[in-house]
CSV table of C-alpha atoms and ligand atoms in Angstrom, one decimal:
chain,number,residue,atom,x,y,z
A,1,MET,CA,99.0,115.8,103.0
A,2,LYS,CA,101.1,114.1,105.6
A,3,LEU,CA,100.5,110.7,107.2
A,4,LEU,CA,101.7,110.4,110.7
A,5,PHE,CA,102.7,106.9,111.4
A,6,SER,CA,104.7,104.5,113.6
A,7,ARG,CA,105.8,100.9,112.9
A,8,ASN,CA,102.9,99.5,115.1
A,9,PRO,CA,100.0,97.5,113.5
A,10,ASN,CA,97.4,100.1,112.5
A,11,PRO,CA,99.8,102.7,111.3
A,12,ARG,CA,101.8,100.1,109.3
A,13,LEU,CA,98.4,99.2,107.7
A,14,ALA,CA,97.9,102.8,106.7
A,15,VAL,CA,101.5,103.3,105.3
A,16,ALA,CA,101.1,99.8,103.3
A,17,VAL,CA,97.7,101.2,101.9
A,18,ALA,CA,99.4,104.7,101.0
A,19,ARG,CA,102.3,102.9,99.4
A,20,TYR,CA,100.2,100.4,97.5
A,21,LEU,CA,98.3,103.3,96.1
A,22,ASP,CA,101.4,105.3,95.4
A,23,ALA,CA,99.8,108.2,97.2
A,24,LYS,CA,101.4,111.6,96.9
A,25,LEU,CA,101.9,112.2,100.7
A,26,ASP,CA,104.7,113.1,103.0
A,27,PHE,CA,105.3,110.4,105.7
A,28,GLU,CA,106.3,111.5,109.3
A,29,PHE,CA,107.2,109.5,112.1
A,30,ALA,CA,105.3,110.2,115.2
A,31,SER,CA,105.1,109.1,118.9
A,32,PRO,CA,102.1,110.8,120.5
A,33,PHE,CA,102.3,108.6,123.7
A,34,ALA,CA,106.0,109.4,124.4
A,35,PRO,CA,106.4,111.8,127.4
A,36,GLY,CA,105.6,115.4,126.6
A,37,GLN,CA,104.1,114.7,123.2
A,38,ALA,CA,100.4,114.5,123.8
A,39,GLU,CA,99.6,118.1,123.7
A,40,ARG,CA,101.1,118.3,120.2
A,41,TYR,CA,99.0,115.5,118.9
A,42,ARG,CA,95.8,115.8,120.6
A,43,PRO,CA,94.4,118.6,118.3
A,44,LEU,CA,94.9,116.3,115.6
A,45,ASN,CA,93.6,112.9,117.2
A,46,PRO,CA,91.7,113.4,120.6
A,47,ASN,CA,92.6,109.5,121.2
A,48,LEU,CA,96.3,110.3,120.4
A,49,SER,CA,96.6,107.0,118.5
A,50,LEU,CA,98.3,106.6,114.9
A,51,PRO,CA,97.7,106.8,112.0
A,52,ILE,CA,96.6,110.3,111.5
A,53,LEU,CA,96.2,112.0,108.1
A,54,VAL,CA,96.9,115.5,108.3
A,55,GLY,CA,95.9,118.5,105.8
A,56,SER,CA,93.1,116.8,103.8
A,57,GLY,CA,90.6,119.4,105.0
A,58,ASN,CA,89.7,117.7,108.2
A,59,ASN,CA,92.5,115.7,109.8
A,60,LEU,CA,91.5,112.2,109.6
A,61,TRP,CA,92.2,109.4,112.1
A,62,GLU,CA,91.5,105.7,112.0
A,63,ALA,CA,93.1,103.7,109.4
A,64,ASP,CA,90.0,102.5,107.8
A,65,ALA,CA,89.0,106.2,107.1
A,66,ILE,CA,92.4,107.1,105.9
A,67,ALA,CA,92.4,103.9,103.5
A,68,CYS,CA,88.9,105.0,102.2
A,69,ARG,CA,90.2,108.7,101.7
A,70,LEU,CA,93.4,107.5,99.9
A,71,SER,CA,91.7,104.9,97.6
A,72,ARG,CA,89.1,107.5,96.6
A,73,ASP,CA,91.7,110.2,95.9
A,74,ALA,CA,93.7,107.5,93.9
A,75,ARG,CA,90.6,106.4,92.0
A,76,SER,CA,91.5,102.9,93.0
A,77,ASP,CA,89.1,100.0,93.9
A,78,LEU,CA,91.2,98.9,96.7
A,79,TRP,CA,88.4,100.3,98.6
A,80,ARG,CA,85.6,98.8,96.7
A,81,THR,CA,82.8,101.3,95.6
A,82,GLY,CA,80.8,99.1,93.2
A,83,ASP,CA,78.5,96.1,93.7
A,84,ASP,CA,81.1,94.3,95.8
A,85,GLU,CA,81.4,96.9,98.4
A,86,PRO,CA,78.9,95.3,100.8
A,87,GLU,CA,81.0,92.2,100.8
A,88,MET,CA,84.2,94.2,101.5
A,89,ILE,CA,82.4,95.9,104.4
A,90,ARG,CA,81.2,92.6,105.7
A,91,TRP,CA,84.8,91.3,106.1
A,92,LEU,CA,86.0,94.6,107.4
A,93,SER,CA,83.3,94.5,110.2
A,94,TRP,CA,83.7,90.7,110.8
A,95,GLY,CA,87.4,90.9,110.8
A,96,LYS,CA,87.8,93.7,113.3
A,97,GLU,CA,85.3,91.9,115.7
A,98,ASN,CA,86.7,88.5,115.2
A,99,PHE,CA,89.9,87.5,113.5
A,100,ALA,CA,91.8,90.8,113.8
A,101,ARG,CA,90.5,91.4,117.3
A,102,ALA,CA,91.9,87.9,118.4
A,103,CYS,CA,95.3,88.5,116.8
A,104,ASP,CA,95.4,91.9,118.7
A,105,VAL,CA,94.7,90.4,122.0
A,106,VAL,CA,97.6,87.9,121.8
A,107,HIS,CA,100.0,90.3,120.0
A,108,PHE,CA,99.2,92.9,122.7
A,109,GLU,CA,100.1,90.4,125.4
A,110,ARG,CA,103.3,88.8,123.7
A,111,GLY,CA,104.3,91.8,121.6
A,112,THR,CA,103.2,95.3,122.7
A,113,LYS,CA,103.3,94.8,126.4
A,114,GLN,CA,106.8,93.2,126.3
A,115,ARG,CA,108.2,95.9,123.9
A,116,TYR,CA,107.1,98.8,126.0
A,117,GLY,CA,107.5,97.3,129.4
A,118,ILE,CA,103.9,97.6,130.4
A,119,GLY,CA,103.4,94.5,132.4
A,120,PRO,CA,104.0,90.7,132.4
A,121,ILE,CA,102.1,88.5,129.9
A,122,ASP,CA,98.6,87.7,131.1
A,123,GLN,CA,98.4,84.0,130.0
A,124,HIS,CA,94.7,83.9,130.7
A,125,ARG,CA,94.3,86.7,128.1
A,126,VAL,CA,96.6,84.9,125.8
A,127,GLU,CA,94.6,81.6,126.1
A,128,GLU,CA,91.3,83.7,125.4
A,129,GLY,CA,92.9,85.3,122.4
A,130,LEU,CA,94.1,81.9,121.1
A,131,ARG,CA,90.7,80.4,121.5
A,132,ASP,CA,88.9,83.2,119.5
A,133,PHE,CA,91.7,83.1,117.0
A,134,ARG,CA,91.1,79.5,116.3
A,135,THR,CA,87.3,80.2,115.9
A,136,ALA,CA,87.9,83.1,113.5
A,137,ALA,CA,90.5,81.4,111.6
A,138,ALA,CA,88.3,78.4,110.9
A,139,THR,CA,85.7,80.7,109.4
A,140,LEU,CA,88.5,82.5,107.3
A,141,GLU,CA,89.9,79.1,106.3
A,142,ASN,CA,86.6,78.1,105.1
A,143,ALA,CA,86.1,81.2,103.0
A,144,LEU,CA,89.6,81.3,101.5
A,145,SER,CA,89.7,77.6,100.6
A,146,GLU,CA,87.2,78.6,97.9
A,147,ARG,CA,88.7,81.8,96.6
A,148,ASP,CA,92.1,83.6,96.3
A,149,TRP,CA,91.2,86.8,98.0
A,150,LEU,CA,88.5,87.8,100.4
A,151,VAL,CA,86.4,89.9,97.9
A,152,GLU,CA,86.0,88.6,94.3
A,153,VAL,CA,89.2,87.9,92.4
A,154,SER,CA,91.6,90.6,93.4
A,155,VAL,CA,93.1,92.1,96.5
A,156,SER,CA,91.1,94.6,98.5
A,157,TYR,CA,91.4,96.7,101.5
A,158,ALA,CA,89.5,93.8,103.3
A,159,ASP,CA,92.5,91.7,103.0
A,160,PHE,CA,94.8,94.4,104.1
A,161,ARG,CA,92.7,95.1,107.2
A,162,MET,CA,92.2,91.3,108.0
A,163,ALA,CA,96.0,91.0,108.1
A,164,THR,CA,96.8,94.0,110.3
A,165,PHE,CA,98.5,92.0,112.9
A,166,LEU,CA,100.0,89.2,110.9
A,167,PRO,CA,103.3,90.9,109.9
A,168,PHE,CA,104.0,90.7,113.9
A,169,ASN,CA,103.5,87.1,114.1
A,170,ASP,CA,107.2,86.5,114.9
A,171,VAL,CA,106.2,87.8,118.4
A,172,ALA,CA,102.5,87.0,118.5
A,173,ARG,CA,103.1,83.2,117.5
A,174,LEU,CA,99.6,82.5,116.5
A,175,PRO,CA,99.3,79.1,114.9
A,176,LEU,CA,98.8,80.4,111.4
A,177,ASP,CA,100.4,77.3,109.8
A,178,GLU,CA,97.2,75.2,111.1
A,179,TYR,CA,95.2,76.9,108.4
A,180,PRO,CA,96.5,76.2,104.9
A,181,SER,CA,94.4,78.6,103.0
A,182,VAL,CA,94.8,81.4,105.3
A,183,SER,CA,98.6,80.8,105.1
A,184,ARG,CA,98.5,80.6,101.3
A,185,TRP,CA,96.4,83.8,101.2
A,186,TYR,CA,98.8,85.6,103.7
A,187,ARG,CA,101.8,84.5,101.4
A,188,GLN,CA,100.0,86.2,98.4
A,189,LEU,CA,99.8,89.5,100.5
A,190,GLU,CA,103.5,89.3,101.3
A,191,GLU,CA,104.3,89.0,97.6
A,192,ILE,CA,102.9,92.7,97.4
A,193,ASP,CA,106.0,95.0,97.9
A,194,ALA,CA,103.8,97.7,99.7
A,195,TRP,CA,102.6,95.1,102.2
A,196,ARG,CA,105.8,93.3,102.8
A,197,ASP,CA,107.9,96.3,103.3
A,198,PRO,CA,105.7,99.4,103.7
A,199,PHE,CA,108.6,101.4,105.6
A,200,LYS,CA,111.3,101.1,102.9
A,201,GLY,CA,113.1,104.4,102.6
A,202,LEU,CA,111.0,105.9,105.4
A,203,ASP,CA,112.8,107.6,108.3
A,204,ALA,CA,111.4,105.7,111.3
A,205,PRO,CA,113.1,104.1,114.3
A,206,GLU,CA,112.7,100.3,114.7
A,207,LEU,CA,110.3,99.1,117.2
A,208,PRO,CA,111.8,98.2,120.6
A,209,PRO,CA,112.7,94.5,120.6
A,210,VAL,CA,110.6,92.0,122.5
A,211,PRO,CA,112.7,90.1,125.0
A,212,GLY,CA,112.8,86.4,124.0
A,213,SER,CA,111.5,87.0,120.5
A,214,PRO,CA,113.4,85.4,117.5
A,215,HIS,CA,115.3,88.7,117.2
A,216,GLU,CA,116.2,88.9,120.9
A,217,PRO,CA,117.7,86.2,122.9
A,218,ARG,CA,115.4,84.8,125.5
A,219,PRO,CA,116.3,85.8,129.1
A,220,GLU,CA,117.8,83.0,131.2
B,301,LIG,N1,91.3,101.9,115.6
B,301,LIG,C1,92.6,102.7,115.4
B,301,LIG,C2,93.7,102.0,116.3
B,301,LIG,C3,94.8,102.9,116.3
B,301,LIG,C4,95.9,102.4,117.2
B,301,LIG,O1,95.6,101.5,118.2
B,301,LIG,N2,97.1,102.7,117.1
B,301,LIG,C5,98.2,102.3,117.9
B,301,LIG,C6,99.2,101.5,117.1
B,301,LIG,S1,98.5,99.9,116.6
B,301,LIG,C7,99.1,103.5,118.4
B,301,LIG,O2,98.8,104.6,118.0
B,301,LIG,N3,100.1,103.3,119.2
B,301,LIG,C8,101.1,104.3,119.4
B,301,LIG,C9,102.2,104.2,118.7
B,301,LIG,O3,102.3,103.4,117.7
B,301,LIG,O4,103.2,105.1,118.8
B,301,LIG,C10,92.8,102.6,113.9
B,301,LIG,O5,92.4,101.6,113.3
B,301,LIG,O6,93.6,103.3,113.3
């Protein structure tokens, strides 16, 4: 099997899962939205987005489906299958609609749009995203003040999924520090090698820099 990926958030998530599980896969950098590439990738994913898992019977797209497949193949409980599966699904569902979505809105404006030159930052969208982030982060803070991980006592795919956009917080600048339990939880995730550095040893160009980010001087 082969995992088609880029360094953007959802493919990063899938690569982190694969490396956490030590999945026996090939990893191939892909760029389906680059000029001239669409026809090559459309048969693999009609949406053209990454990640895509190729050669698993059916090609599989969507990071969650890929995580489920890889976790099953590895006989891992990263994707819970026992009595705590509903709890994991609860966090996946809520997280995508709330916390991760709010992170995505802000990251898209401050990160993706600036990296790829697809328009100025829409401050109204940033404000909306920050407002939704604060609402969702308060719920997460409450849950994580009573537990180390989202599901029972060990890391699960819910933690990975919830954190999809947090490795990009150098550019998204979400006020994570205002939520001590969420910050502590995220530091725990960063202690996991596969999460902190999923692309180690893989052949993949760096993302284009964001003008004005910590890695790039702000324009005058
Ligand atoms: N719902 C999809 C979202 C996939 C998605 O939005 N992928 C983006 C990156 S975050 C993509 O393919 N961007 C083009 C690229 O990275 O080249 C999933 O969870 O896999």
